PDB file of C-alpha atoms in Angstrom:
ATOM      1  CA  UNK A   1     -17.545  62.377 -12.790  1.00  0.00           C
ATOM      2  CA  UNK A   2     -18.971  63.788  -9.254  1.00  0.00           C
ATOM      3  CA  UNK A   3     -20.564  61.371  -7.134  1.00  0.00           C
ATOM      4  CA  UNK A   4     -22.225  61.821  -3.728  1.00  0.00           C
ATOM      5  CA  UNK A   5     -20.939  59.084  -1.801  1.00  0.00           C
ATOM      6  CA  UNK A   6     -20.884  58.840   2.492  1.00  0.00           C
ATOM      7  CA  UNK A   7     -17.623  57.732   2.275  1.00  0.00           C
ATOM      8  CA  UNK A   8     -17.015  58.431   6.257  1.00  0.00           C
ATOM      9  CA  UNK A   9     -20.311  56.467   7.534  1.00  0.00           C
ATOM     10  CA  UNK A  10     -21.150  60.037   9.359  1.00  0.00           C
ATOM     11  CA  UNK A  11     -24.453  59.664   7.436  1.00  0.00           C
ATOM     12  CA  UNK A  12     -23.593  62.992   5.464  1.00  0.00           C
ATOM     13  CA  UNK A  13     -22.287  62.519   1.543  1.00  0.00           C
ATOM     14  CA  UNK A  14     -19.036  63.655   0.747  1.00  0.00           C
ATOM     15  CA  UNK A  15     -18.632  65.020  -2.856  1.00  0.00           C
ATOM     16  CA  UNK A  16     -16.148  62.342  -4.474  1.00  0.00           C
ATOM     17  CA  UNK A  17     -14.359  63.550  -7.951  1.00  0.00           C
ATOM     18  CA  UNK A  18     -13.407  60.126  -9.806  1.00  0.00           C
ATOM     19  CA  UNK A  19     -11.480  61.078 -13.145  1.00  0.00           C
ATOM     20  CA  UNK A  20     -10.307  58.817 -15.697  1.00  0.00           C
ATOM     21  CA  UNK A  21      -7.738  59.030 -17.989  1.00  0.00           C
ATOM     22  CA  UNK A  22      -6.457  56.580 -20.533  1.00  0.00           C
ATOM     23  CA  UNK A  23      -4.413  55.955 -23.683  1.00  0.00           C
ATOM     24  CA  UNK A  24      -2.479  53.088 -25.848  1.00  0.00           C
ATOM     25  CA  UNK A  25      -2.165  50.576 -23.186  1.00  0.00           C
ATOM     26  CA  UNK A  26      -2.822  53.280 -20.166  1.00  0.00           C
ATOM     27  CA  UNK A  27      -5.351  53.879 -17.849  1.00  0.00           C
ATOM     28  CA  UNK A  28      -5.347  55.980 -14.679  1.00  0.00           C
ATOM     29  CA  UNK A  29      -8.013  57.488 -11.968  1.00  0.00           C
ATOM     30  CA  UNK A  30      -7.569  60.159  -9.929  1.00  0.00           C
ATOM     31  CA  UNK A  31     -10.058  60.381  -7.358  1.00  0.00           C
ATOM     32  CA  UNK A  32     -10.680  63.407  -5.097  1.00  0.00           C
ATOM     33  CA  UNK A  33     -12.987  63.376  -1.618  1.00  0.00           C
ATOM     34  CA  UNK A  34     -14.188  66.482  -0.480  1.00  0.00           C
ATOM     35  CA  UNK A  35     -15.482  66.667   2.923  1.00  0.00           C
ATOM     36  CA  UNK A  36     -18.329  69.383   2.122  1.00  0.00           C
ATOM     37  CA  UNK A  37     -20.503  69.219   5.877  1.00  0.00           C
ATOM     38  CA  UNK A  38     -17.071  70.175   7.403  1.00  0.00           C
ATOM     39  CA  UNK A  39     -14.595  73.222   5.829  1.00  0.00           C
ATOM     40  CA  UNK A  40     -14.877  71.740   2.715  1.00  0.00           C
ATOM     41  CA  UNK A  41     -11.586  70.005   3.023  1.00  0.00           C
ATOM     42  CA  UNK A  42     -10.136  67.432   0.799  1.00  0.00           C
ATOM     43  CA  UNK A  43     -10.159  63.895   2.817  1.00  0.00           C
ATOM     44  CA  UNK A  44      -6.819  62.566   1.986  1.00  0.00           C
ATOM     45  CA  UNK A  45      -6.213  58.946  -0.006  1.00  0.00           C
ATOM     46  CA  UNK A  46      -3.469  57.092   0.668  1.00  0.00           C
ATOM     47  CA  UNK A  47      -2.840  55.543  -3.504  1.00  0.00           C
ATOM     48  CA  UNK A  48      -2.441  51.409  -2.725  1.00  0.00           C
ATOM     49  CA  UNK A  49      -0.524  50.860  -6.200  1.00  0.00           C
ATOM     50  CA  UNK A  50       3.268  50.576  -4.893  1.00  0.00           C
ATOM     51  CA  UNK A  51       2.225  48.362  -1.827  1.00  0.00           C
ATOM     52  CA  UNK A  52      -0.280  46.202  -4.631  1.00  0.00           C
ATOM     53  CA  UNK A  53       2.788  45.985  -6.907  1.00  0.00           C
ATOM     54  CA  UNK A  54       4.566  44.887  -4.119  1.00  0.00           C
ATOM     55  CA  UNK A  55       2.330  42.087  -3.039  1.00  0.00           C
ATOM     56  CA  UNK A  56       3.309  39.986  -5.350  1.00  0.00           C
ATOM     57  CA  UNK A  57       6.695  38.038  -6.725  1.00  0.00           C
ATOM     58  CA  UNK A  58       6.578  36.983 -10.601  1.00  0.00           C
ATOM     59  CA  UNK A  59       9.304  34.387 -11.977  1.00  0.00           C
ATOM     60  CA  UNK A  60       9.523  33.960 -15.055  1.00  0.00           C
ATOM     61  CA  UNK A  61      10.092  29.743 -15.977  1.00  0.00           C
ATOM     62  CA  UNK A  62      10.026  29.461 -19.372  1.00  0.00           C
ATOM     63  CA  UNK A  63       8.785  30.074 -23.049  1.00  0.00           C
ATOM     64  CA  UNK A  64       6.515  28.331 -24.872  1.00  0.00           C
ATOM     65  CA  UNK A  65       4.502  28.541 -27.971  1.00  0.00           C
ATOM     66  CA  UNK A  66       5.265  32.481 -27.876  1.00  0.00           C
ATOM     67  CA  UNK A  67       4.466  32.787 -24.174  1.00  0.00           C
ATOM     68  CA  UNK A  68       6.282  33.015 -21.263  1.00  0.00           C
ATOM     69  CA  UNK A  69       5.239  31.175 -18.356  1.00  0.00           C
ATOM     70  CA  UNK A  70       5.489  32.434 -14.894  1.00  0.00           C
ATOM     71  CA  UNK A  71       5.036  31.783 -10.910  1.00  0.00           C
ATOM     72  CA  UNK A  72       3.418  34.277  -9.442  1.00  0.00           C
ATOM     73  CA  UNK A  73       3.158  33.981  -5.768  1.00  0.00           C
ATOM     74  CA  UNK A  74       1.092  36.456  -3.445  1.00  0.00           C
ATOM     75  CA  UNK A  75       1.696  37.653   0.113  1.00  0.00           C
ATOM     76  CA  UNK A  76      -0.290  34.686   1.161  1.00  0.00           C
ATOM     77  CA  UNK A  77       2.172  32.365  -0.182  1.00  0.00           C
ATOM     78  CA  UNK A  78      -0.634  31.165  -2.792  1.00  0.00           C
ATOM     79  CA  UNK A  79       1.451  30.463  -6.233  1.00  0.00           C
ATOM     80  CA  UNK A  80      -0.307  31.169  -9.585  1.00  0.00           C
ATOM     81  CA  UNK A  81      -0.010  30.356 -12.920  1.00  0.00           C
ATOM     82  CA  UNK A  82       0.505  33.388 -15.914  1.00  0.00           C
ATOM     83  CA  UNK A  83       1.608  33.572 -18.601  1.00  0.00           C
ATOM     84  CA  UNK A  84       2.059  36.628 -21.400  1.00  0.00           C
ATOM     85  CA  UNK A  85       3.491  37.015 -24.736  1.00  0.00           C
ATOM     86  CA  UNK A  86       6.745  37.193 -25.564  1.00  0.00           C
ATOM     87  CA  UNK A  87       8.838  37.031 -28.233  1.00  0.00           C
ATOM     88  CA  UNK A  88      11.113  33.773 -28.014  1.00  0.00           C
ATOM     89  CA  UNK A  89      14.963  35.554 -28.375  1.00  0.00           C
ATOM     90  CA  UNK A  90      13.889  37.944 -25.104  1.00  0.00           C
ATOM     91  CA  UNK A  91      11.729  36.186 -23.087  1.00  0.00           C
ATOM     92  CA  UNK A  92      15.044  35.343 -20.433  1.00  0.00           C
ATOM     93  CA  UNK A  93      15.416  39.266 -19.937  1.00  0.00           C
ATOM     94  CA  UNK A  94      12.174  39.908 -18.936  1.00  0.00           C
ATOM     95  CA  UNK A  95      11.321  40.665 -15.635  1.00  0.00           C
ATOM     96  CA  UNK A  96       8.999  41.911 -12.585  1.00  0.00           C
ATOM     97  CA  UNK A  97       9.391  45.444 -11.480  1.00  0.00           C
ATOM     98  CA  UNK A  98       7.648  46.082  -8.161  1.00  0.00           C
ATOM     99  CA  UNK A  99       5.871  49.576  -9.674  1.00  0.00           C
ATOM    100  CA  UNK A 100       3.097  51.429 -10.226  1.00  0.00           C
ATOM    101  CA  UNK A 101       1.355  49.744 -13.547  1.00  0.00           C
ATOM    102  CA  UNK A 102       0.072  51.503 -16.536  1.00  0.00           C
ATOM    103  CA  UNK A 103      -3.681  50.360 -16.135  1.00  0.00           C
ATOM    104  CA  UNK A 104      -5.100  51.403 -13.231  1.00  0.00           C
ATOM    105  CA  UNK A 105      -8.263  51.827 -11.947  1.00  0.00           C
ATOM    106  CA  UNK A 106     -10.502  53.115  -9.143  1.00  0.00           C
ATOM    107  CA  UNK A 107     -14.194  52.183  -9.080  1.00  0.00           C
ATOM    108  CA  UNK A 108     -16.796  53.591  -6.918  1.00  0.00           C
ATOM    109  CA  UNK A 109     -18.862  51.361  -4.675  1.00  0.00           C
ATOM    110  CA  UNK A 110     -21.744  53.751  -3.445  1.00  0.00           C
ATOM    111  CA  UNK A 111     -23.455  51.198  -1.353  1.00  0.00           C
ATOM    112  CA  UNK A 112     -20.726  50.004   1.063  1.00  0.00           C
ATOM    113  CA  UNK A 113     -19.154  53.569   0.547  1.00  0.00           C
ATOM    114  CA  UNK A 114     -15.678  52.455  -0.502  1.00  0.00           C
ATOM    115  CA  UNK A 115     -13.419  52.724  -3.474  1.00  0.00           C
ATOM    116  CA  UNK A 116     -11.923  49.865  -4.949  1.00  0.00           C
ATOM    117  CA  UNK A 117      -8.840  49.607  -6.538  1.00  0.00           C
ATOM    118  CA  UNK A 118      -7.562  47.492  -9.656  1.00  0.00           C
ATOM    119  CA  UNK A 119      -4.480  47.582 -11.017  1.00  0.00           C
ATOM    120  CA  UNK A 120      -3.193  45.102 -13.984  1.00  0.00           C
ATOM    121  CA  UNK A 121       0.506  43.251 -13.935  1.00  0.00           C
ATOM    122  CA  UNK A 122       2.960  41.949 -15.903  1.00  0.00           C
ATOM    123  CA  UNK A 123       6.510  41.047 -16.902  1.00  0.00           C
ATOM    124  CA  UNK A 124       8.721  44.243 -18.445  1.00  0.00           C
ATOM    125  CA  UNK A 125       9.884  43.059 -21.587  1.00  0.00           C
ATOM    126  CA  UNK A 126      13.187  45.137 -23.500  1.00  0.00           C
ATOM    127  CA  UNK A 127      12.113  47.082 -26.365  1.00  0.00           C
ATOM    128  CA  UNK A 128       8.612  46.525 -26.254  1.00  0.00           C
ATOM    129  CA  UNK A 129       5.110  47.457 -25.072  1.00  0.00           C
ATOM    130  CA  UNK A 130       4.481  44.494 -22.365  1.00  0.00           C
ATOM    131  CA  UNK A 131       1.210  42.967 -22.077  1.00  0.00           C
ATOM    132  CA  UNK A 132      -0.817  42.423 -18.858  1.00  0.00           C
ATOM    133  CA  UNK A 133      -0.443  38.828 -17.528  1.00  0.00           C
ATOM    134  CA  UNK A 134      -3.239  39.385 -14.805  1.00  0.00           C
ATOM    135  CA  UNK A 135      -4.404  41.768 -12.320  1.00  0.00           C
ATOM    136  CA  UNK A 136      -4.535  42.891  -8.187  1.00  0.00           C
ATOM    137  CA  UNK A 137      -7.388  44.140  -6.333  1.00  0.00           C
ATOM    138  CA  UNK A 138      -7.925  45.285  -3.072  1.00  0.00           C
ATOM    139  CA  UNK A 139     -10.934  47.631  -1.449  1.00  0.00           C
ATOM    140  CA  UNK A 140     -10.227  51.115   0.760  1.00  0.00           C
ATOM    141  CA  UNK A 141     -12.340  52.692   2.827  1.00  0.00           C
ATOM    142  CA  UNK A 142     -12.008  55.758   5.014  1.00  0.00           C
ATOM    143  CA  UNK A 143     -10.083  55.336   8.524  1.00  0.00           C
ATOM    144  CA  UNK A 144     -11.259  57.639  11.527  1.00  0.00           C
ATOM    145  CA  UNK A 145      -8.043  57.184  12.701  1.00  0.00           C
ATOM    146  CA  UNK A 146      -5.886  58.750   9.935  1.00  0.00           C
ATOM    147  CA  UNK A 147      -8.638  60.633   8.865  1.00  0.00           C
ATOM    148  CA  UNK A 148      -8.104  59.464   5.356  1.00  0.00           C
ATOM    149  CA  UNK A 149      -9.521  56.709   2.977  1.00  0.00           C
ATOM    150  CA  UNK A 150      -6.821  53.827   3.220  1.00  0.00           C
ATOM    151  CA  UNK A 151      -5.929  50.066   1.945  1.00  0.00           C
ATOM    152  CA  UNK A 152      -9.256  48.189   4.320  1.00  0.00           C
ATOM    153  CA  UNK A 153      -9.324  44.918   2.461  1.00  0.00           C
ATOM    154  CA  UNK A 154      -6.872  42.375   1.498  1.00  0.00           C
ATOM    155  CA  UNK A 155      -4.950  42.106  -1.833  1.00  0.00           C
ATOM    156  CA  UNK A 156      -6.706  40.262  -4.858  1.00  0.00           C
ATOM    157  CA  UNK A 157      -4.392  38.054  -7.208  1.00  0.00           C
ATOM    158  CA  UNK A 158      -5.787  36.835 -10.511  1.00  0.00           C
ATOM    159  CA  UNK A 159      -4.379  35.650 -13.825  1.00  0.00           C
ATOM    160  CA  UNK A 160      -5.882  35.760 -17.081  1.00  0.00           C
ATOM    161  CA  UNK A 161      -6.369  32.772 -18.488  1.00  0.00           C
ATOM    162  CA  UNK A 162      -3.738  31.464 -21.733  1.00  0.00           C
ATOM    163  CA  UNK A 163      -5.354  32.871 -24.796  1.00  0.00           C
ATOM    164  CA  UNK A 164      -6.282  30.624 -27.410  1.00  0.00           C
ATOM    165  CA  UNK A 165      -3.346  30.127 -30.025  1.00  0.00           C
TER     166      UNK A 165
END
């Protein structure tokens, strides 16, 4: 979908290309900025999803009622409480891998002129599709510096709540 977005705060729209893509248990955006009052040129955007993934430590503590229950502590050193299905015999070789997820998402906020990013977490589980035990957000925004639209806001940690058994 094309959006006209001032994404620089030069007062002049830049022509933003937000595509989504999806599937069983994936979801991706691709965005693309093009700067059309200069050459045309494509403003570059620096993807946040390996330094979101990497935000955050998940230990797994136990298993309970077919859930695993985890610690999830943020760069803040704020701890959390998730937990995600699991089958009982695997639940000990599960485990967090600091990478890009399979649900991710960029949203387009027109007013403020930035992009935020969401991207869902969980546990890897062996021979299974894993579940999502919560999700990161975080906002960017375009940096005169760099010239490119960059991380600008802090990193979000939530958990879904245990579902109802």
């Amino acid at each position: 979908m094309p959006f006209w977005v001032d994404l620089t705060g030069d007062g002049q729209p830049e022509l933003v290309w937000l595509r989504h893509g999806s599937g069983t248990g994936f979801h991706e955006s691709v965005c693309t900025v093009y700067n059309v009052t200069g050459e045309g040129e494509i403003i570059p955007l620096v993807e946040p999803w390996e330094e979101m993934a990497a935000s955050i430590s998940v230990s797994p503590q136990a298993w309970e009622d077919g859930y695993i229950h985890s610690l999830v502590t943020d760069s803040q050193g704020q701890l959390h409480t998730a937990w995600q299905w699991v089958q009982e015999e695997v639940w000990q070789d599960c485990w967090y891998w600091p990478g890009k997820s399979g649900w991710t998402s960029l949203e387009i906020n027109q007013e403020r002129g930035t992009l935020e990013a969401v991207m869902m977490f969980g546990l890897e589980v062996p021979d299974m599709f894993g579940i999502y035990m919560g999700e990161l957000r975080t906002e960017l925004s375009y940096d005169t510096e760099q010239r490119a639209i960059v991380r600008s806001g802090s990193i979000v940690v939530s958990v879904d709540e245990k579902l109802e058994r």
